[in-house]
C-alpha positions as a Markdown table, in Angstrom:
| # | Residue | x | y | z |
|---|---|---|---|---|
| 1 | Met | 127.0 | 75.7 | 72.4 |
| 2 | Leu | 129.4 | 77.6 | 74.6 |
| 3 | Ile | 126.6 | 80.6 | 75.0 |
| 4 | Phe | 123.8 | 78.1 | 75.9 |
| 5 | Cys | 125.5 | 76.9 | 78.5 |
| 6 | Ile | 126.3 | 80.2 | 80.3 |
| 7 | Ser | 123.0 | 80.9 | 80.0 |
| 8 | Ala | 121.6 | 77.2 | 81.4 |
| 9 | Leu | 124.1 | 78.6 | 84.7 |
| 10 | Arg | 122.9 | 81.8 | 84.5 |
| 11 | Ala | 119.1 | 80.6 | 84.7 |
| 12 | Ile | 120.6 | 78.2 | 87.6 |
| 13 | Val | 122.3 | 80.9 | 89.3 |
| 14 | Glu | 119.1 | 83.4 | 88.7 |
| 15 | Met | 116.6 | 80.9 | 90.2 |
| 16 | Leu | 118.8 | 80.7 | 93.2 |
| 17 | Gly | 119.0 | 83.9 | 93.9 |
| 18 | Leu | 115.3 | 84.6 | 94.0 |
| 19 | Cys | 114.8 | 81.4 | 96.3 |
| 20 | Leu | 116.8 | 83.5 | 98.8 |
| 21 | Ile | 115.0 | 86.6 | 98.4 |
| 22 | Gly | 112.1 | 84.6 | 98.8 |
| 23 | Gln | 113.5 | 82.8 | 101.8 |
| 24 | Ala | 114.0 | 85.9 | 103.6 |
| 25 | Leu | 110.9 | 87.2 | 103.1 |
| 26 | Leu | 108.7 | 84.8 | 104.1 |
| 27 | Tyr | 111.3 | 84.5 | 107.2 |
| 28 | Val | 110.2 | 88.1 | 107.7 |
| 29 | Leu | 106.7 | 87.8 | 107.5 |
| 30 | Ala | 106.5 | 84.7 | 109.1 |
| 31 | Gly | 109.4 | 85.1 | 111.8 |
| 32 | Lys | 110.3 | 82.6 | 113.8 |
| 33 | Ser | 107.2 | 80.2 | 113.1 |
| 34 | Cys | 108.6 | 80.1 | 109.5 |
| 35 | Asp | 110.4 | 76.4 | 109.4 |
| 36 | Lys | 106.9 | 74.9 | 109.7 |
| 37 | Asn | 106.0 | 76.8 | 106.3 |
| 38 | Pro | 106.3 | 74.4 | 103.4 |
| 39 | Ile | 107.6 | 77.3 | 100.7 |
| 40 | Tyr | 110.3 | 78.0 | 103.3 |
| 41 | Gln | 110.5 | 74.6 | 103.6 |
| 42 | Leu | 111.6 | 74.3 | 100.1 |
| 43 | Phe | 113.4 | 77.2 | 99.9 |
| 44 | Ser | 115.7 | 76.0 | 102.4 |
| 45 | Leu | 116.0 | 72.7 | 100.5 |
| 46 | Ile | 117.1 | 74.6 | 97.5 |
| 47 | Thr | 119.3 | 76.6 | 98.6 |
| 48 | Arg | 121.2 | 74.7 | 100.9 |
| 49 | Arg | 124.5 | 74.1 | 99.2 |
| 50 | Pro | 125.1 | 77.2 | 98.4 |
| 51 | Gln | 124.4 | 78.8 | 102.0 |
| 52 | Gln | 127.1 | 75.8 | 102.8 |
| 53 | Leu | 129.5 | 76.7 | 100.7 |
| 54 | Val | 129.8 | 80.2 | 101.7 |
| 55 | Gly | 130.0 | 79.5 | 105.8 |
| 56 | Leu | 132.6 | 77.5 | 104.7 |
| 57 | Leu | 134.5 | 80.4 | 103.8 |
| 58 | Leu | 133.6 | 82.8 | 106.9 |
| 59 | Pro | 134.4 | 82.2 | 110.1 |
| 60 | Ala | 132.8 | 79.7 | 112.0 |
| 61 | Lys | 130.4 | 81.8 | 114.3 |
| 62 | Thr | 128.7 | 83.9 | 111.6 |
| 63 | Ser | 125.3 | 84.2 | 112.0 |
| 64 | Ser | 122.8 | 82.7 | 109.7 |
| 65 | Trp | 121.7 | 86.2 | 108.1 |
| 66 | Ile | 125.5 | 87.0 | 107.3 |
| 67 | Ile | 125.7 | 84.0 | 105.0 |
| 68 | Gly | 122.3 | 84.4 | 103.4 |
| 69 | Thr | 123.5 | 88.2 | 102.1 |
| 70 | Ser | 127.0 | 86.8 | 101.9 |
| 71 | Ser | 125.9 | 83.7 | 99.5 |
| 72 | Phe | 123.3 | 86.4 | 97.2 |
| 73 | Leu | 125.7 | 88.9 | 96.7 |
| 74 | Leu | 128.0 | 86.2 | 95.8 |
| 75 | Leu | 125.3 | 85.0 | 93.4 |
| 76 | Phe | 124.3 | 88.4 | 92.0 |
| 77 | Ser | 128.4 | 88.7 | 91.5 |
| 78 | Leu | 128.3 | 85.2 | 89.5 |
| 79 | Trp | 125.1 | 86.4 | 87.5 |
| 80 | Ile | 126.3 | 89.7 | 86.8 |
| 81 | Gly | 129.7 | 87.9 | 85.6 |
| 82 | Leu | 127.8 | 85.6 | 83.2 |
| 83 | Ala | 125.6 | 87.9 | 81.5 |
| 84 | Trp | 128.8 | 90.0 | 80.6 |
| 85 | Leu | 130.5 | 86.8 | 79.7 |
| 86 | Arg | 127.6 | 86.0 | 77.5 |
| 87 | Lys | 127.6 | 89.6 | 75.6 |
| 88 | Leu | 131.3 | 89.2 | 75.1 |
| 89 | Leu | 131.0 | 86.0 | 73.2 |
């Protein structure tokens, strides 16, 4: 049961990380008009909470790409840690 919970949490973290990557790629491809893109809006909706949590940890005047990169690095380290924990059990 514990291994299933760890695997499910790892899948959620993986999905969030992939959404952050997709959001960044769409921003690079679409530029400033990416806010009109429905896929970008979906990625933004999905990744809003993790980015807000990381934004609370960083100084107030931090740019959005630093918050996005920090969110991805935090999710990636969490994903690796959950894989390590699952392997131990």
